[in-house]
Tab-separated table of C-alpha atoms and ligand atoms in Angstrom:
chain	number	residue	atom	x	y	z
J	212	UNK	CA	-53.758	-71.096	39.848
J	213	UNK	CA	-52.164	-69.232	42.451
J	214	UNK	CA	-51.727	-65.346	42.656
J	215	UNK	CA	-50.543	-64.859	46.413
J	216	UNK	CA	-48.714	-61.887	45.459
J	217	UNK	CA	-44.645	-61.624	45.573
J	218	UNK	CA	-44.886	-58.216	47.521
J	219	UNK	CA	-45.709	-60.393	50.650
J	220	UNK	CA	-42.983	-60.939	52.645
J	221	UNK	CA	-41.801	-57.067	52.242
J	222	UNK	CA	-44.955	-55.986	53.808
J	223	UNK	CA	-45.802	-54.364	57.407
J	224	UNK	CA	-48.404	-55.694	59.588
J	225	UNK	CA	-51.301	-53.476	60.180
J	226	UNK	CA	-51.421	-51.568	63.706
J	227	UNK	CA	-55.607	-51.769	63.542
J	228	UNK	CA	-58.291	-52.550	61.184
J	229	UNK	CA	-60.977	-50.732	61.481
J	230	UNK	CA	-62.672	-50.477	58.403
J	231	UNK	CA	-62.977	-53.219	55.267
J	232	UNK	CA	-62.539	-51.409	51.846
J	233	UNK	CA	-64.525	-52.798	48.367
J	234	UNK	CA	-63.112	-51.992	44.732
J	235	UNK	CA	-64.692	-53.087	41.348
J	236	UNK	CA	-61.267	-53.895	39.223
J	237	UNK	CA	-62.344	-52.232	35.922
J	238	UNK	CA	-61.293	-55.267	34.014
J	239	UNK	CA	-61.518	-58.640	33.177
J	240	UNK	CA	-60.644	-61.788	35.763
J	241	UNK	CA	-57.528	-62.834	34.372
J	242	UNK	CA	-55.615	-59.197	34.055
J	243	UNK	CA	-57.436	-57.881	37.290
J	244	UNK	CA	-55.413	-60.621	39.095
J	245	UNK	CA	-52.029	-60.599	37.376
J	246	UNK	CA	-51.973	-56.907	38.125
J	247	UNK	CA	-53.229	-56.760	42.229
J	248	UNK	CA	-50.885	-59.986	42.317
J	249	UNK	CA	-47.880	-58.030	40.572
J	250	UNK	CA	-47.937	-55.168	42.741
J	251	UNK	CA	-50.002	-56.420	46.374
J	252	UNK	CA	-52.787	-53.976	45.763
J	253	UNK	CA	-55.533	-56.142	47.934
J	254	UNK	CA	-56.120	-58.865	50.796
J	255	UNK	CA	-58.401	-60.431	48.573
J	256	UNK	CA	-59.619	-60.714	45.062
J	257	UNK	CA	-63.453	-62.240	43.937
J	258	UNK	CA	-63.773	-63.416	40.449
J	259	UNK	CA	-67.257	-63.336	38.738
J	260	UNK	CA	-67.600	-66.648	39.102
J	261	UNK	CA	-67.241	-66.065	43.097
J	262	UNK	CA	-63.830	-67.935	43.468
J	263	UNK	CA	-61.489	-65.527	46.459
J	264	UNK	CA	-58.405	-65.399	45.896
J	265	UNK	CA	-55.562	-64.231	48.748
J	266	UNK	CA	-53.042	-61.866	47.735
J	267	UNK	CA	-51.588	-60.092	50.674
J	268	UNK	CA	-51.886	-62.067	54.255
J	269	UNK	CA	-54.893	-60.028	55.826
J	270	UNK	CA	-53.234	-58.875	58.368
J	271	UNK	CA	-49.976	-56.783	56.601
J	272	UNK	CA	-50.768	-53.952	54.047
J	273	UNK	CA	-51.848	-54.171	51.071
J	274	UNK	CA	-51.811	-50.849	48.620
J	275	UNK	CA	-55.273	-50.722	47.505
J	276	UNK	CA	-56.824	-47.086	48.436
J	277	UNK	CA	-54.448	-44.767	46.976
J	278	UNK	CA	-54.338	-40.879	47.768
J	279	UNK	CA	-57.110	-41.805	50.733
J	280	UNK	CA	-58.610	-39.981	53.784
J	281	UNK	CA	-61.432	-40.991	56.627
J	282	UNK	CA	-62.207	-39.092	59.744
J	283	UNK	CA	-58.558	-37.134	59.293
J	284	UNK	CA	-56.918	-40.056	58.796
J	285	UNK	CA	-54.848	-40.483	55.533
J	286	UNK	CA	-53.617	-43.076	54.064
J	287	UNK	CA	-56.017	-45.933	54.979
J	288	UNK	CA	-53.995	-48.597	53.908
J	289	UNK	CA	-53.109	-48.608	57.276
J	290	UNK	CA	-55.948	-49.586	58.855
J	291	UNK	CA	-58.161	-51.314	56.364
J	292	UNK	CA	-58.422	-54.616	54.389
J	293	UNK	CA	-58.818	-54.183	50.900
J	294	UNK	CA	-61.565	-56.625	48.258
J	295	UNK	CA	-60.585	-55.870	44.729
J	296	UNK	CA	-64.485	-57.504	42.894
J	297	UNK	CA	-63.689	-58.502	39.704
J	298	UNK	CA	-66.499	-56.331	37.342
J	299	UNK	CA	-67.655	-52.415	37.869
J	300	UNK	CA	-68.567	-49.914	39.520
J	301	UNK	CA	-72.041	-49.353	38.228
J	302	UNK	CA	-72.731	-52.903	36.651
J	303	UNK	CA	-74.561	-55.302	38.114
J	304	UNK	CA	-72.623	-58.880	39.270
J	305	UNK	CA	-73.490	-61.851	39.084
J	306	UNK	CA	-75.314	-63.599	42.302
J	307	UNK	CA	-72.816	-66.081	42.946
J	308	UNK	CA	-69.864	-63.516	42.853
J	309	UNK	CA	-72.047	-61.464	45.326
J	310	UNK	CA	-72.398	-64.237	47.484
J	311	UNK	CA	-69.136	-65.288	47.167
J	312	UNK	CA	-68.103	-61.462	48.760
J	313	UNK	CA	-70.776	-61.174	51.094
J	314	UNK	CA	-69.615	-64.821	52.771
J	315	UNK	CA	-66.301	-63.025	52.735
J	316	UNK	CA	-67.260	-60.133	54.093
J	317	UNK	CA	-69.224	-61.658	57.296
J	318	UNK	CA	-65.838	-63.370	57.931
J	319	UNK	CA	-63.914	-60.628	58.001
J	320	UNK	CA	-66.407	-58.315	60.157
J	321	UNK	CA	-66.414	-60.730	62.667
J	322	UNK	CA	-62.764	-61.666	62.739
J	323	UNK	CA	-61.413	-57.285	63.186
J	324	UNK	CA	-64.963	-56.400	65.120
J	325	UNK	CA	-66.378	-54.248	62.375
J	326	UNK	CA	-69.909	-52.655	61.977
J	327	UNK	CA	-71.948	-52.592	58.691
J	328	UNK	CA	-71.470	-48.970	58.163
J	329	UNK	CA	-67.208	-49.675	58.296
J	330	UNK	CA	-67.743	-51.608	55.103
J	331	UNK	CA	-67.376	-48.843	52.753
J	332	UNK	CA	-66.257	-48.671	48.623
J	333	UNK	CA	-63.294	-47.027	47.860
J	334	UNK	CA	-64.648	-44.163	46.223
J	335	UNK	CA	-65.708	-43.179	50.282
J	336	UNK	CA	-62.561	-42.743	51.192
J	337	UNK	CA	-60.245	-42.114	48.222
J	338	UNK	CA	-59.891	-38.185	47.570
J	339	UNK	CA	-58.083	-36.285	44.944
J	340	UNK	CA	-55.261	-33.843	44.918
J	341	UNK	CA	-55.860	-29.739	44.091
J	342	UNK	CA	-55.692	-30.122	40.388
J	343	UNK	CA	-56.591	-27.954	37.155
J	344	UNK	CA	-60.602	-28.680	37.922
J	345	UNK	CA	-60.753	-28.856	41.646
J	346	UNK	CA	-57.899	-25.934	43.004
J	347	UNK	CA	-58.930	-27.990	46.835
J	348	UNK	CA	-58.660	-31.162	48.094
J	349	UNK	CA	-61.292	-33.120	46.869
J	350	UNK	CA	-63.560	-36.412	47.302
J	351	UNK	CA	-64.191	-38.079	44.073
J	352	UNK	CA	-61.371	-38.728	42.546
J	353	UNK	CA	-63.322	-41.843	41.506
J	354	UNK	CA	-65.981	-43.921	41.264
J	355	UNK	CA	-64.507	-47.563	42.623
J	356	UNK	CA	-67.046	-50.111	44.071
J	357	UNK	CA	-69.619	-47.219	44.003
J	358	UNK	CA	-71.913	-49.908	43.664
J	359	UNK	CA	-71.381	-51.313	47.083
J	360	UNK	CA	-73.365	-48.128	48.561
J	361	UNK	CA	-76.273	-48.815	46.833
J	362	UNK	CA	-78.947	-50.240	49.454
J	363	UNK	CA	-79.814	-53.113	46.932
J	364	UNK	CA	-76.476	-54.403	46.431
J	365	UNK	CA	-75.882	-53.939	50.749
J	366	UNK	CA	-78.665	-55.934	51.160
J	367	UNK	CA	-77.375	-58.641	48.565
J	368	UNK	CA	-74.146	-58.375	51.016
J	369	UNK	CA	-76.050	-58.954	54.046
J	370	UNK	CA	-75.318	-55.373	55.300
J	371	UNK	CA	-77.830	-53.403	56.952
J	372	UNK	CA	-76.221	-49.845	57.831
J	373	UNK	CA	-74.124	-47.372	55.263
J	374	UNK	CA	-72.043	-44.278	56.503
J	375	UNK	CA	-74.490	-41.520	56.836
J	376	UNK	CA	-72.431	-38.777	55.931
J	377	UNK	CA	-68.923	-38.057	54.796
J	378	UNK	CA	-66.934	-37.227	57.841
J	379	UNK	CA	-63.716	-35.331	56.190
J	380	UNK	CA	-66.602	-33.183	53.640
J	381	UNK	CA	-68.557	-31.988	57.167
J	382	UNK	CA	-65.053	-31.460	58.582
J	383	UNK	CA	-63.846	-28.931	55.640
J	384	UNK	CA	-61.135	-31.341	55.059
J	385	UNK	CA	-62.005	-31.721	51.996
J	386	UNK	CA	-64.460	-30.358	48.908
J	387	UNK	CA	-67.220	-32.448	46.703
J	388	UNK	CA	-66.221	-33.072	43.015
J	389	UNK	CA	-68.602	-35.469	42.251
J	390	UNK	CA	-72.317	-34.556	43.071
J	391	UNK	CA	-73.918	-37.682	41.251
J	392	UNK	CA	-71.211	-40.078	43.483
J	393	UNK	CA	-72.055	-38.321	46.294
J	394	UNK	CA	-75.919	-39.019	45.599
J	395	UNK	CA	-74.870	-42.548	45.364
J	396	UNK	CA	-72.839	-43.224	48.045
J	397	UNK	CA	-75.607	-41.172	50.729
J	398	UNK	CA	-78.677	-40.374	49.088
J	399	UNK	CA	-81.038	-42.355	47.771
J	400	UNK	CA	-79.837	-43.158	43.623
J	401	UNK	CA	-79.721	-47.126	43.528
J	402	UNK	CA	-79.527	-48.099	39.725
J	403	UNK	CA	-79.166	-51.458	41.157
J	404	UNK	CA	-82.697	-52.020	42.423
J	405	UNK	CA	-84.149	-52.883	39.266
J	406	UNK	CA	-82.042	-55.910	39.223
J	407	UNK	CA	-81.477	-56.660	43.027
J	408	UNK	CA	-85.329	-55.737	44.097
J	409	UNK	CA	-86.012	-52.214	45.827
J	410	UNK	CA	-85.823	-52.174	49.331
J	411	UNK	CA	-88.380	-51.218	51.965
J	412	UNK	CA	-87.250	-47.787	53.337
J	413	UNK	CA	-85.810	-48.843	56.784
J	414	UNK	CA	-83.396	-51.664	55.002
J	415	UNK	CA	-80.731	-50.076	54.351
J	416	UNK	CA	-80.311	-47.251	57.044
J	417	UNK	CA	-78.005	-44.738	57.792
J	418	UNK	CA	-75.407	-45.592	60.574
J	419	UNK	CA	-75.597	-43.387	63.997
J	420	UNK	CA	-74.761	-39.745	63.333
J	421	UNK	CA	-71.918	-39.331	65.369
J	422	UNK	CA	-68.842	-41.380	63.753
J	423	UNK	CA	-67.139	-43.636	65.655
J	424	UNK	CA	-64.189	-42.742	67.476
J	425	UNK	CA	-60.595	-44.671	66.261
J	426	UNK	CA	-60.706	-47.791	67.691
J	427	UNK	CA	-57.169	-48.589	70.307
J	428	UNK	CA	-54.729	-50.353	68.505
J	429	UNK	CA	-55.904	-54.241	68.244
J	430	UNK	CA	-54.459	-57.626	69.592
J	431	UNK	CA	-52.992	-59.556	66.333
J	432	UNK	CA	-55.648	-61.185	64.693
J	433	UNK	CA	-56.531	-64.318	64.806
J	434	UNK	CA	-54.792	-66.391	61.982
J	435	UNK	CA	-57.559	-68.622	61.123
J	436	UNK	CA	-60.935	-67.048	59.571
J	437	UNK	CA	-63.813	-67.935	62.132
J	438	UNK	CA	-66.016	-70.627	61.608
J	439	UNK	CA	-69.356	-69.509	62.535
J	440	UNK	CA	-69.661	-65.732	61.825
J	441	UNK	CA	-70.557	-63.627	64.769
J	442	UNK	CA	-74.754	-63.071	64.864
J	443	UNK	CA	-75.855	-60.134	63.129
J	444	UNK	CA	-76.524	-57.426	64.985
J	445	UNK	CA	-79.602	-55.825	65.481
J	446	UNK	CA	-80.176	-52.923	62.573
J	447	UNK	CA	-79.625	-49.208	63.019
J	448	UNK	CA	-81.933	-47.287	64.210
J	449	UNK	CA	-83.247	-45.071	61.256
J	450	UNK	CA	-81.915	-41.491	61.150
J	451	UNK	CA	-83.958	-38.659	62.247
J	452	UNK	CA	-85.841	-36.858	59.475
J	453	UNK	CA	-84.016	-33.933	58.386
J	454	UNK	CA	-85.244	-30.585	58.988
J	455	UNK	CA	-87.698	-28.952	56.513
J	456	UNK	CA	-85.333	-26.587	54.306
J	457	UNK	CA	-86.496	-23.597	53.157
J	458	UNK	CA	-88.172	-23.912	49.518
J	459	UNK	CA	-85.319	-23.939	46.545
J	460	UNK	CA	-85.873	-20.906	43.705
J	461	UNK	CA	-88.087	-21.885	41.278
J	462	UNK	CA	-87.476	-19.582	38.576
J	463	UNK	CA	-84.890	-17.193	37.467
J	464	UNK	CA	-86.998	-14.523	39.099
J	465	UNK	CA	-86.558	-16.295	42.718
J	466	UNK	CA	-83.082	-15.971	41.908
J	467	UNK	CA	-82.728	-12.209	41.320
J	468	UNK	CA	-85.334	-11.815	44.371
J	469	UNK	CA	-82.757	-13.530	46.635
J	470	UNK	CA	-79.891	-11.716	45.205
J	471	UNK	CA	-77.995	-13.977	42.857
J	472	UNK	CA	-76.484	-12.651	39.608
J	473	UNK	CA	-75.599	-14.519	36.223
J	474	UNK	CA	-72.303	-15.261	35.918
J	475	UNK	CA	-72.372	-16.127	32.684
J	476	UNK	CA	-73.684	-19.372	30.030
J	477	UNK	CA	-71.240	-22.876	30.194
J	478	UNK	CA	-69.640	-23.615	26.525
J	479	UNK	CA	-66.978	-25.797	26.083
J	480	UNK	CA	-64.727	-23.352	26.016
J	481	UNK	CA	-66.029	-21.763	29.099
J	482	UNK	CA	-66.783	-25.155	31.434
J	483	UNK	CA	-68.838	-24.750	34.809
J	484	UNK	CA	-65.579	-25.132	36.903
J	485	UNK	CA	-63.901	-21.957	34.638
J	486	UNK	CA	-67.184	-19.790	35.582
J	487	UNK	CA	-68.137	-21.036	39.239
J	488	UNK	CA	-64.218	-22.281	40.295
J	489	UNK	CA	-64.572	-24.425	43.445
J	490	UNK	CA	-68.176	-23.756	44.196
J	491	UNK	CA	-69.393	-25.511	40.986
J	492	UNK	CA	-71.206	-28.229	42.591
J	493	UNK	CA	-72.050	-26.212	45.918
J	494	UNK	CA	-75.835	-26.177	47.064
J	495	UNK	CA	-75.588	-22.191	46.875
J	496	UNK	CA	-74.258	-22.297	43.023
J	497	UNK	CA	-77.330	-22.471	40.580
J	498	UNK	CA	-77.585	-23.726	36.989
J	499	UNK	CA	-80.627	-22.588	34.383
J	500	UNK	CA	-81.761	-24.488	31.382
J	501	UNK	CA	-85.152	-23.588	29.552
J	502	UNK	CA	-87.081	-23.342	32.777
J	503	UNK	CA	-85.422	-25.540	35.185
J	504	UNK	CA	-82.977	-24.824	38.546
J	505	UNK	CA	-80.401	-27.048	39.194
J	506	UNK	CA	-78.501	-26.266	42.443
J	507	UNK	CA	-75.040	-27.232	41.951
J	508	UNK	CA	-74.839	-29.732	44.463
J	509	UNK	CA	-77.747	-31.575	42.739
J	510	UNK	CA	-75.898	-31.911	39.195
J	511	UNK	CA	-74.883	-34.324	37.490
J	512	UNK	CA	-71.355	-33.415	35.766
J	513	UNK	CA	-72.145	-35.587	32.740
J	514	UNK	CA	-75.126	-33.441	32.600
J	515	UNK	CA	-74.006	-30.168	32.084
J	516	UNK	CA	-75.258	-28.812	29.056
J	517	UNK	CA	-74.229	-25.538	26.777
J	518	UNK	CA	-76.129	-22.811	27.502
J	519	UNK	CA	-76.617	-23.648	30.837
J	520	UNK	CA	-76.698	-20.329	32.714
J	521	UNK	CA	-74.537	-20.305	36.384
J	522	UNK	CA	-75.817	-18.294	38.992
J	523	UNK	CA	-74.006	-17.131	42.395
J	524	UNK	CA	-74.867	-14.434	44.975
J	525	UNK	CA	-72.412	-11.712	44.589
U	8	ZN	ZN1	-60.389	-49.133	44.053
């Protein structure tokens, strides 16, 4: 069966490539390629069983990241090749469909000159517009191929280095809406390593600290996919340890002492978001429940409770 998509012909060719973009489809085999067929919304498609299956020529667009930003740049469509991986976001796959995308994957890093911490999920780079929840810009507008951060499932993928930070958050570009994804996609939460194996510490490290500049716009690629795959290059050296913060508040009392007030107790009526607006996941916003602190940043938004007190410095 065949699902090189009709959208085709009618599509540009890219000016550069300089990152390679990985989905999970949500759904099962047989709809997740009728629909990325239908409408060209990948280069590429992996089944569970680890067949690939070419929708849009590598080399043209294909519509895969949606409402998307990295290092400025919108709209990365236009300079990224999109893997649509049949399964989801936080599920394990099977080892044969990992293979099957990490074989891929090698192939394509070789072939556009990309590093390990350019292979990215599309929850990285996809970002939401101001809405009723978030009045800013925000990143995590969803959770797609979250897995793919995950140091277990890199190493699975042969991939040794992850973006170490979020370029367009540092920038102010852009706000947080999603603490737990951002735990996922750069600190240390791997539900995966129960089934994939943890990894030593240094596996999986974080790519250099400066981002790398756009790359010049590239020679056409090369039509055929490389036979041998480029050596792997050496790993990353390990980030610096970061500086020694000074200690959270403990209590409620270390909260008044540093001069926050209670704003007031979450109920569904009266969400997180309606109490602490924008700054409901920020490091500086606090939540108290019985006698824990939660800084905002650090919450999980399935986790917020009732009766969850917010705290913010007036
Ligand atoms: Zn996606």
């Amino acid at each position: 069966m065949r699902y090189r998509s009709p959208r085709n012909p009618e599509r540009r060719v890219r000016a550069s490539t300089r990152l390679i973009v990985l989905h999970t489809t949500e759904a099962p085999a047989r709809s997740s390629l009728n629909k990325v067929s239908d409408r060209g919304e990948c280069h590429y498609c992996v089944t569970e069983s680890g067949q690939v299956y070419a929708i849009v020529d590598r080399d043209r667009e294909a519509f895969h990241a949606g409402r998307s930003m990295w290092q400025g740049v919108e709209d990365v469509d236009k300079f990224s090749v999109g893997i649509e991986c049949v399964g989801h976001h936080d599920k394990a796959m099977p080892a044969v469909q990992l293979a099957a995308i990490r074989d891929l994957v090698r192939e394509l890093k070789a072939m556009y000159h990309i590093p390990d911490h350019c292979v990215v999920c599309h929850s990285h780079v996809a970002y939401g517009a101001p809405n009723k929840w978030h009045k800013f810009k925000h990143r995590g507008r969803k959770r797609c191929g979250m897995l793919f951060a995950m140091p277990s499932v890199r190493r699975q993928l042969g991939l040794t280095a992850r973006p170490a930070y979020d370029p367009d958050l540092r920038a102010g570009r852009l706000g947080s809406a999603d603490a737990y994804l951002r735990r996922v996609l750069y600190g240390n939460v791997d539900t995966m390593a129960a089934t994939y194996g943890g990894a030593p510490r240094a596996a999986v490290s974080a790519a250099p600290r400066t981002p790398a500049k756009p790359a010049p716009a590239q020679k056409p690629p090369v039509r055929a996919v490389a036979k041998k795959p480029a050596p792997a290059a050496a790993p990353a050296p390990r980030p610096a340890a970061a500086p020694a913060a000074a200690p959270a508040p403990r209590s409620v009392a270390d909260l008044k002492a540093r001069g926050y007030v209670d704003r007031g107790t979450v109920t569904k009526e009266r969400p997180a978001i309606k109490i602490a607006g924008g700054a409901w996941n920020s490091p500086q916003t606090y939540y108290t429940i019985r006698d824990k602190v939660i800084p905002g940043n650090r919450l999980d938004p399935a986790h917020i409770e009732k009766g969850m007190h917010v705290w913010m410095r007036k």
